Short mmCIF file of N, CA and C in Angstrom, two decimals:
data_model
loop_
_atom_site.label_atom_id
_atom_site.label_comp_id
_atom_site.label_asym_id
_atom_site.label_seq_id
_atom_site.Cartn_x
_atom_site.Cartn_y
_atom_site.Cartn_z
N MET A 277 -16.54 -7.17 -3.77
CA MET A 277 -17.89 -7.63 -2.91
C MET A 277 -19.11 -6.44 -3.23
N THR A 278 -20.18 -7.03 -3.32
CA THR A 278 -21.31 -6.06 -3.20
C THR A 278 -21.89 -6.08 -1.66
N ALA A 279 -22.69 -5.38 -1.31
CA ALA A 279 -23.13 -4.87 0.32
C ALA A 279 -23.91 -6.29 0.30
N ARG A 280 -24.56 -6.75 -0.76
CA ARG A 280 -25.51 -8.27 -0.97
C ARG A 280 -24.62 -9.15 -0.67
N GLN A 281 -23.56 -9.28 -1.36
CA GLN A 281 -22.40 -10.60 -1.02
C GLN A 281 -22.03 -10.38 0.38
N LEU A 282 -21.70 -9.26 0.80
CA LEU A 282 -21.31 -9.33 2.35
C LEU A 282 -21.95 -9.64 3.18
N LEU A 283 -23.48 -9.27 3.18
CA LEU A 283 -24.28 -9.79 3.94
C LEU A 283 -24.35 -10.78 4.01
N ALA A 284 -24.64 -11.77 2.80
CA ALA A 284 -24.92 -13.02 2.88
C ALA A 284 -23.73 -14.06 3.20
N GLN A 285 -22.44 -13.19 3.00
CA GLN A 285 -21.36 -14.02 3.84
C GLN A 285 -20.90 -13.59 5.17
N ASP A 286 -21.27 -12.50 5.63
CA ASP A 286 -21.11 -12.05 6.90
C ASP A 286 -21.96 -11.07 7.07
N PRO A 287 -23.13 -11.45 7.75
CA PRO A 287 -24.15 -10.46 8.13
C PRO A 287 -23.32 -9.44 9.26
N ALA A 288 -23.17 -10.15 10.28
CA ALA A 288 -22.49 -9.10 11.41
C ALA A 288 -21.36 -7.80 11.23
N ILE A 289 -20.84 -8.07 10.22
CA ILE A 289 -19.70 -7.22 9.43
C ILE A 289 -20.56 -6.48 8.77
N ALA A 290 -21.53 -6.97 8.10
CA ALA A 290 -22.31 -6.01 6.92
C ALA A 290 -23.03 -5.33 8.12
N GLU A 291 -23.66 -5.65 9.15
CA GLU A 291 -24.27 -4.58 9.97
C GLU A 291 -23.31 -3.49 10.47
N ALA A 292 -22.34 -3.76 10.78
CA ALA A 292 -21.48 -3.17 12.05
C ALA A 292 -20.94 -2.08 10.72
N LEU A 293 -20.71 -2.34 9.34
CA LEU A 293 -20.47 -1.30 8.18
C LEU A 293 -21.41 -0.33 8.13
N GLN A 294 -22.74 -0.81 8.43
CA GLN A 294 -24.06 0.03 8.15
C GLN A 294 -23.84 1.11 9.02
N LEU A 295 -23.86 0.53 9.90
CA LEU A 295 -23.81 1.23 11.19
C LEU A 295 -22.92 2.80 11.14
N GLU A 296 -21.90 1.86 10.51
CA GLU A 296 -20.66 3.02 10.84
C GLU A 296 -21.08 3.96 9.53
N LEU A 297 -21.63 3.72 8.51
CA LEU A 297 -21.85 4.63 7.53
C LEU A 297 -23.19 5.73 8.01
N CYS A 298 -24.27 4.83 8.56
CA CYS A 298 -25.16 6.11 9.26
C CYS A 298 -24.73 7.28 10.25
N ARG A 299 -23.51 6.38 11.32
CA ARG A 299 -22.93 7.75 11.65
C ARG A 299 -22.31 8.67 10.99
N GLN A 300 -21.63 8.02 9.87
CA GLN A 300 -20.56 9.20 9.12
C GLN A 300 -21.80 9.97 8.36
N ARG A 301 -22.80 9.69 8.30
CA ARG A 301 -23.88 10.19 7.19
C ARG A 301 -24.54 11.36 8.19
N ASP A 302 -24.68 11.05 9.50
CA ASP A 302 -25.51 11.86 10.37
C ASP A 302 -24.71 12.80 11.49
N SER A 303 -23.45 12.84 11.12
CA SER A 303 -22.53 13.89 11.60
C SER A 303 -21.71 14.53 10.86
N VAL A 304 -21.08 15.88 11.48
CA VAL A 304 -20.09 16.13 10.84
C VAL A 304 -18.83 15.98 11.46
N GLU A 305 -17.95 15.66 10.65
CA GLU A 305 -16.56 15.10 11.24
C GLU A 305 -15.51 16.33 10.97
N LEU A 306 -14.80 16.92 11.83
CA LEU A 306 -13.99 17.99 11.84
C LEU A 306 -12.48 17.54 11.52
N ILE A 307 -12.24 16.36 11.81
CA ILE A 307 -10.87 15.58 11.54
C ILE A 307 -10.66 15.50 9.95
N ALA A 308 -9.51 15.94 9.57
CA ALA A 308 -9.51 16.10 8.08
C ALA A 308 -9.14 14.66 7.78
N SER A 309 -8.42 13.53 8.41
CA SER A 309 -8.33 12.39 8.14
C SER A 309 -9.38 11.74 7.82
N GLU A 310 -10.34 12.03 8.61
CA GLU A 310 -11.71 11.52 8.72
C GLU A 310 -12.63 11.82 7.73
N ASN A 311 -12.41 12.47 6.55
CA ASN A 311 -13.03 13.43 5.21
C ASN A 311 -14.08 12.10 4.91
N PHE A 312 -15.08 12.58 4.44
CA PHE A 312 -16.45 11.67 4.08
C PHE A 312 -15.85 11.16 2.58
N THR A 313 -15.69 10.30 2.35
CA THR A 313 -15.26 9.74 1.12
C THR A 313 -16.67 9.34 -0.19
N SER A 314 -16.39 10.12 -1.20
CA SER A 314 -17.32 9.79 -1.96
C SER A 314 -17.48 8.39 -2.37
N ARG A 315 -18.58 7.77 -2.71
CA ARG A 315 -19.29 6.66 -3.23
C ARG A 315 -18.21 6.19 -4.38
N ALA A 316 -17.82 6.75 -5.27
CA ALA A 316 -16.85 6.76 -6.42
C ALA A 316 -15.62 6.49 -6.10
N VAL A 317 -15.36 7.16 -5.07
CA VAL A 317 -13.72 6.87 -4.49
C VAL A 317 -13.71 5.50 -3.78
N MET A 318 -15.05 5.37 -2.90
CA MET A 318 -14.59 3.78 -2.43
C MET A 318 -14.84 2.88 -3.70
N GLU A 319 -15.26 3.24 -4.71
CA GLU A 319 -15.56 1.96 -5.04
C GLU A 319 -14.06 1.99 -6.40
N ALA A 320 -13.27 2.67 -6.24
CA ALA A 320 -12.18 2.70 -6.83
C ALA A 320 -10.87 1.94 -6.06
N VAL A 321 -11.40 2.51 -4.54
CA VAL A 321 -10.26 1.70 -3.87
C VAL A 321 -10.60 0.46 -3.45
N GLY A 322 -11.84 0.02 -3.32
CA GLY A 322 -11.96 -1.46 -3.20
C GLY A 322 -12.51 -1.81 -4.57
N SER A 323 -11.83 -1.52 -5.39
CA SER A 323 -11.70 -2.43 -6.89
C SER A 323 -10.54 -3.75 -6.72
N VAL A 324 -10.81 -4.03 -8.02
CA VAL A 324 -9.56 -5.25 -8.52
C VAL A 324 -8.08 -5.06 -7.94
N LEU A 325 -7.93 -3.31 -8.23
CA LEU A 325 -6.50 -2.66 -7.57
C LEU A 325 -6.01 -3.44 -6.30
N THR A 326 -6.97 -3.56 -5.76
CA THR A 326 -6.59 -4.05 -3.99
C THR A 326 -5.55 -5.22 -4.22
N ASN A 327 -5.92 -6.04 -5.11
CA ASN A 327 -5.30 -7.06 -5.06
C ASN A 327 -4.05 -7.29 -5.71
N LYS A 328 -3.48 -5.76 -5.99
CA LYS A 328 -2.36 -5.93 -6.78
C LYS A 328 -1.15 -5.21 -5.98
N TYR A 329 -0.20 -5.49 -5.93
CA TYR A 329 1.17 -5.00 -5.03
C TYR A 329 2.09 -4.58 -6.53
N ALA A 330 2.10 -2.81 -6.30
CA ALA A 330 2.70 -2.27 -7.16
C ALA A 330 3.87 -1.26 -6.60
N GLU A 331 4.73 -2.07 -6.29
CA GLU A 331 5.84 -0.99 -5.83
C GLU A 331 6.95 -0.86 -6.32
N GLY A 332 7.09 0.59 -6.41
CA GLY A 332 8.11 1.38 -7.59
C GLY A 332 7.17 2.17 -8.20
N TYR A 333 8.04 2.70 -9.45
CA TYR A 333 7.19 3.86 -10.51
C TYR A 333 6.69 3.08 -11.52
N PRO A 334 5.66 3.82 -12.39
CA PRO A 334 5.33 3.09 -13.21
C PRO A 334 6.26 2.79 -14.46
N GLY A 335 6.24 1.50 -15.22
CA GLY A 335 7.17 1.16 -15.88
C GLY A 335 8.57 0.68 -15.23
N LYS A 336 8.66 0.79 -13.97
CA LYS A 336 9.84 0.30 -13.50
C LYS A 336 9.31 -0.53 -11.99
N ARG A 337 8.55 -1.28 -11.84
CA ARG A 337 7.87 -1.77 -10.91
C ARG A 337 9.08 -2.94 -10.35
N TYR A 338 8.88 -3.44 -9.23
CA TYR A 338 9.85 -4.50 -8.50
C TYR A 338 9.02 -5.88 -8.82
N TYR A 339 7.90 -5.67 -9.02
CA TYR A 339 7.00 -7.00 -9.43
C TYR A 339 6.04 -6.65 -10.79
N GLY A 340 6.16 -7.92 -11.37
CA GLY A 340 5.58 -8.23 -12.66
C GLY A 340 3.91 -7.98 -12.47
N GLY A 341 3.16 -7.51 -13.88
CA GLY A 341 1.83 -7.71 -14.07
C GLY A 341 1.35 -6.21 -13.69
N CYS A 342 1.99 -5.27 -13.63
CA CYS A 342 1.80 -4.02 -13.11
C CYS A 342 1.11 -3.07 -14.16
N GLU A 343 1.06 -3.63 -15.32
CA GLU A 343 0.62 -2.68 -16.78
C GLU A 343 -0.62 -1.82 -16.56
N LYS A 344 -1.24 -2.48 -15.59
CA LYS A 344 -2.85 -2.03 -15.46
C LYS A 344 -2.92 -0.96 -14.59
N VAL A 345 -2.22 -1.31 -13.67
CA VAL A 345 -2.21 -0.40 -12.48
C VAL A 345 -1.15 0.72 -12.89
N ASP A 346 0.00 0.69 -13.94
CA ASP A 346 0.62 1.77 -14.34
C ASP A 346 -0.33 2.89 -15.22
N ILE A 347 -1.40 2.12 -15.89
CA ILE A 347 -2.32 3.21 -16.72
C ILE A 347 -3.04 3.92 -15.11
N VAL A 348 -3.45 3.58 -14.18
CA VAL A 348 -3.92 4.26 -13.41
C VAL A 348 -3.37 5.05 -12.41
N GLU A 349 -2.25 4.61 -12.47
CA GLU A 349 -1.22 5.66 -11.69
C GLU A 349 -0.92 7.09 -12.38
N GLU A 350 -0.60 6.76 -13.73
CA GLU A 350 -0.31 7.80 -14.47
C GLU A 350 -1.24 8.39 -14.38
N LEU A 351 -2.51 8.27 -15.02
CA LEU A 351 -3.57 8.89 -14.88
C LEU A 351 -3.79 9.89 -13.68
N ALA A 352 -3.76 9.24 -12.38
CA ALA A 352 -3.82 10.19 -11.06
C ALA A 352 -2.59 11.00 -10.91
N ARG A 353 -1.50 10.87 -11.45
CA ARG A 353 -0.35 11.60 -11.65
C ARG A 353 -0.73 12.84 -12.49
N ARG A 354 -0.95 12.34 -13.49
CA ARG A 354 -1.20 14.04 -14.39
C ARG A 354 -2.36 14.51 -14.22
N ARG A 355 -3.51 13.78 -13.55
CA ARG A 355 -4.25 14.86 -12.83
C ARG A 355 -3.96 15.77 -11.90
N ALA A 356 -3.27 15.10 -11.29
CA ALA A 356 -2.59 15.69 -10.17
C ALA A 356 -1.91 17.24 -10.48
N CYS A 357 -1.30 16.90 -11.45
CA CYS A 357 -0.05 17.77 -11.93
C CYS A 357 -1.28 18.88 -12.58
N GLU A 358 -1.85 18.47 -13.27
CA GLU A 358 -3.52 19.74 -13.78
C GLU A 358 -3.98 20.53 -13.00
N LEU A 359 -4.42 19.55 -11.66
CA LEU A 359 -4.97 20.33 -10.55
C LEU A 359 -4.24 21.36 -9.77
N PHE A 360 -3.36 21.15 -9.49
CA PHE A 360 -2.38 22.00 -8.68
C PHE A 360 -1.19 22.77 -9.34
N GLY A 361 -1.24 22.71 -11.00
CA GLY A 361 -0.34 23.55 -11.91
C GLY A 361 1.08 23.03 -11.70
N ALA A 362 1.34 21.80 -11.20
CA ALA A 362 2.56 21.52 -11.21
C ALA A 362 3.38 20.67 -12.06
N ALA A 363 4.43 20.48 -12.55
CA ALA A 363 5.39 19.82 -13.15
C ALA A 363 5.07 18.67 -12.75
N PHE A 364 5.59 17.92 -11.47
CA PHE A 364 5.58 17.09 -11.03
C PHE A 364 4.66 16.66 -9.78
N ALA A 365 4.23 15.29 -9.84
CA ALA A 365 3.32 14.96 -8.64
C ALA A 365 3.36 13.44 -8.29
N ASN A 366 3.53 13.04 -7.16
CA ASN A 366 3.67 11.68 -6.40
C ASN A 366 2.40 10.95 -5.94
N VAL A 367 1.56 10.38 -6.62
CA VAL A 367 0.39 10.05 -6.10
C VAL A 367 0.47 8.90 -5.30
N GLN A 368 1.57 8.55 -4.92
CA GLN A 368 1.61 6.84 -3.89
C GLN A 368 1.26 7.27 -2.38
N PRO A 369 0.87 6.59 -2.06
CA PRO A 369 0.76 6.49 -0.49
C PRO A 369 1.75 6.02 0.31
N HIS A 370 1.68 6.49 1.57
CA HIS A 370 2.93 5.84 2.53
C HIS A 370 2.47 4.04 2.60
N SER A 371 3.41 3.43 2.49
CA SER A 371 3.48 1.64 3.03
C SER A 371 4.00 1.32 4.25
N GLY A 372 3.97 0.18 4.14
CA GLY A 372 4.37 -0.55 5.42
C GLY A 372 5.65 -0.52 5.73
N ALA A 373 6.66 0.43 4.28
CA ALA A 373 7.86 0.35 4.41
C ALA A 373 8.63 1.13 5.91
N ASN A 374 7.39 2.33 5.57
CA ASN A 374 7.29 3.12 7.31
C ASN A 374 7.37 2.45 8.61
N ALA A 375 6.47 1.59 8.54
CA ALA A 375 6.64 0.74 9.67
C ALA A 375 7.43 0.16 10.07
N ASN A 376 8.13 -0.42 8.98
CA ASN A 376 9.44 -1.25 9.20
C ASN A 376 10.77 -0.47 9.29
N TYR A 377 11.06 0.74 8.66
CA TYR A 377 11.69 1.33 9.38
C TYR A 377 11.92 1.84 10.68
N ALA A 378 10.45 2.23 11.30
CA ALA A 378 10.17 2.35 12.71
C ALA A 378 10.89 1.54 13.32
N ALA A 379 10.31 0.26 13.10
CA ALA A 379 10.74 -1.36 13.54
C ALA A 379 12.65 -1.44 13.71
N TYR A 380 13.09 -1.25 12.51
CA TYR A 380 14.64 -1.34 12.36
C TYR A 380 15.16 -0.09 13.41
N ALA A 381 14.56 1.11 13.56
CA ALA A 381 15.28 2.40 14.18
C ALA A 381 15.20 1.99 15.51
N ALA A 382 14.09 1.65 15.71
CA ALA A 382 13.92 1.25 17.33
C ALA A 382 14.79 0.05 17.93
N LEU A 383 14.98 -0.86 17.25
CA LEU A 383 15.39 -1.92 17.66
C LEU A 383 17.10 -2.30 17.30
N ILE A 384 17.75 -1.90 15.72
CA ILE A 384 18.74 -2.56 15.99
C ILE A 384 19.52 -0.92 15.54
N ASP A 385 20.90 -0.97 15.60
CA ASP A 385 21.88 0.13 14.97
C ASP A 385 22.38 -0.12 13.56
N PRO A 386 22.53 0.86 13.02
CA PRO A 386 23.19 0.72 11.64
C PRO A 386 24.32 0.01 11.67
N GLY A 387 24.32 -0.78 10.69
CA GLY A 387 25.70 -2.02 10.60
C GLY A 387 25.37 -3.25 11.24
N ASP A 388 24.34 -3.06 12.04
CA ASP A 388 23.86 -4.61 12.96
C ASP A 388 23.33 -5.60 11.58
N THR A 389 23.50 -6.64 11.91
CA THR A 389 22.86 -7.58 10.60
C THR A 389 21.33 -7.91 11.19
N VAL A 390 20.97 -8.09 9.62
CA VAL A 390 19.36 -8.59 9.72
C VAL A 390 19.23 -9.61 8.81
N LEU A 391 18.17 -10.40 9.39
CA LEU A 391 18.13 -11.73 8.57
C LEU A 391 16.64 -11.26 7.59
N GLY A 392 16.63 -11.53 6.50
CA GLY A 392 15.55 -11.09 5.63
C GLY A 392 15.34 -11.94 4.27
N MET A 393 14.23 -12.47 4.22
CA MET A 393 14.00 -13.25 2.81
C MET A 393 14.06 -12.13 1.39
N SER A 394 14.71 -12.68 0.69
CA SER A 394 15.11 -12.09 -0.92
C SER A 394 14.38 -11.80 -1.59
N LEU A 395 14.08 -10.80 -2.30
CA LEU A 395 12.95 -10.07 -2.95
C LEU A 395 12.58 -11.37 -3.89
N ASP A 396 13.47 -11.96 -4.62
CA ASP A 396 13.02 -12.74 -5.81
C ASP A 396 12.18 -13.79 -4.96
N ASN A 397 12.33 -14.22 -3.60
CA ASN A 397 11.78 -15.29 -3.17
C ASN A 397 10.33 -14.48 -2.14
N GLY A 398 9.94 -13.42 -2.51
CA GLY A 398 8.89 -12.79 -1.71
C GLY A 398 9.10 -11.86 -0.46
N GLY A 399 10.33 -11.70 -0.49
CA GLY A 399 10.99 -10.65 0.50
C GLY A 399 10.36 -9.16 -0.02
N HIS A 400 10.52 -8.12 0.93
CA HIS A 400 9.98 -6.81 0.42
C HIS A 400 11.27 -6.10 0.30
N LEU A 401 11.08 -4.71 -0.02
CA LEU A 401 12.52 -4.28 -0.46
C LEU A 401 13.33 -3.47 0.95
N THR A 402 12.19 -3.73 2.15
CA THR A 402 12.81 -3.42 3.25
C THR A 402 13.62 -4.29 3.78
N HIS A 403 13.51 -5.40 3.46
CA HIS A 403 14.46 -6.58 4.02
C HIS A 403 15.85 -6.51 3.18
N GLY A 404 16.36 -5.41 2.66
CA GLY A 404 17.87 -5.48 2.46
C GLY A 404 18.21 -5.02 1.01
N SER A 405 16.97 -5.00 0.17
CA SER A 405 17.60 -4.40 -1.20
C SER A 405 18.58 -2.83 -0.77
N PRO A 406 19.16 -3.02 -2.17
CA PRO A 406 20.43 -1.91 -2.37
C PRO A 406 19.97 -0.46 -2.41
N VAL A 407 18.54 -0.86 -3.22
CA VAL A 407 17.85 0.49 -3.48
C VAL A 407 16.99 1.06 -2.11
N ASN A 408 16.89 0.50 -1.11
CA ASN A 408 16.66 0.73 0.00
C ASN A 408 17.20 1.08 1.35
N PHE A 409 16.85 1.68 2.35
CA PHE A 409 17.36 2.38 3.51
C PHE A 409 18.16 0.87 4.27
N SER A 410 17.13 0.14 4.26
CA SER A 410 17.87 -1.37 4.97
C SER A 410 19.15 -1.90 4.35
N GLY A 411 19.28 -1.61 2.99
CA GLY A 411 20.37 -2.20 2.29
C GLY A 411 21.62 -1.32 2.68
N ARG A 412 21.34 0.00 2.82
CA ARG A 412 22.66 0.78 2.80
C ARG A 412 23.23 0.85 4.24
N LEU A 413 22.09 0.90 5.12
CA LEU A 413 22.24 0.94 6.56
C LEU A 413 22.75 -0.59 7.62
N TYR A 414 22.43 -1.42 6.99
CA TYR A 414 22.46 -2.90 7.93
C TYR A 414 23.07 -3.59 7.09
N ARG A 415 23.79 -4.80 7.66
CA ARG A 415 24.32 -5.87 7.00
C ARG A 415 23.05 -7.05 6.56
N ILE A 416 22.53 -7.27 5.75
CA ILE A 416 21.93 -8.11 5.54
C ILE A 416 22.06 -9.56 5.08
N GLU A 417 21.38 -10.25 5.59
CA GLU A 417 21.98 -11.70 5.35
C GLU A 417 20.58 -12.35 4.70
N SER A 418 20.32 -12.65 3.46
CA SER A 418 19.25 -13.19 2.77
C SER A 418 18.95 -14.24 3.02
N TYR A 419 17.98 -14.66 3.03
CA TYR A 419 17.28 -16.25 2.68
C TYR A 419 16.50 -16.43 1.57
N GLY A 420 16.04 -17.40 1.13
CA GLY A 420 14.99 -17.88 0.08
C GLY A 420 14.53 -19.11 0.54
N VAL A 421 13.54 -19.56 -0.45
CA VAL A 421 12.77 -20.88 -0.32
C VAL A 421 13.11 -21.68 -1.05
N SER A 422 12.97 -23.31 -1.02
CA SER A 422 13.34 -24.16 -2.01
C SER A 422 11.87 -25.17 -1.88
N PRO A 423 11.63 -25.56 -3.27
CA PRO A 423 10.43 -26.31 -3.42
C PRO A 423 10.61 -27.47 -3.04
N GLU A 424 11.47 -28.26 -2.80
CA GLU A 424 12.05 -29.72 -2.63
C GLU A 424 11.70 -29.46 -0.99
N THR A 425 12.12 -28.19 -0.06
CA THR A 425 12.21 -28.22 1.05
C THR A 425 10.88 -27.53 1.85
#
């Protein structure tokens, strides 16, 4: 969505975003996590890749249709290796799995039973997949969905 499209769709949000942009441009932020992001990076982050969930590693994803995402991730990984003179790099961000882990750790104990939707029915790896901490530490009861019900 372009700025014009946003302005037409939701003027209040467009105005708030413009005000925040002005604040960022007119100040020096000394908090590392609030670094001023280049326009090119914002365009990439706000691209069609936003619509694609690509959990796992290139060529070994848990969901289909990730071939184009794999191209971008491999390019980023190679560039990071070159930049830092490293043999290996992981360019994947932290995910909601961290939040799910925090909830598990706060609310239940290892060995407790958890009900979670199965991965093939739309569940998440943290809902009991054997490759995830949840599938190793907890008794998982998976459920699915039925087109008839």
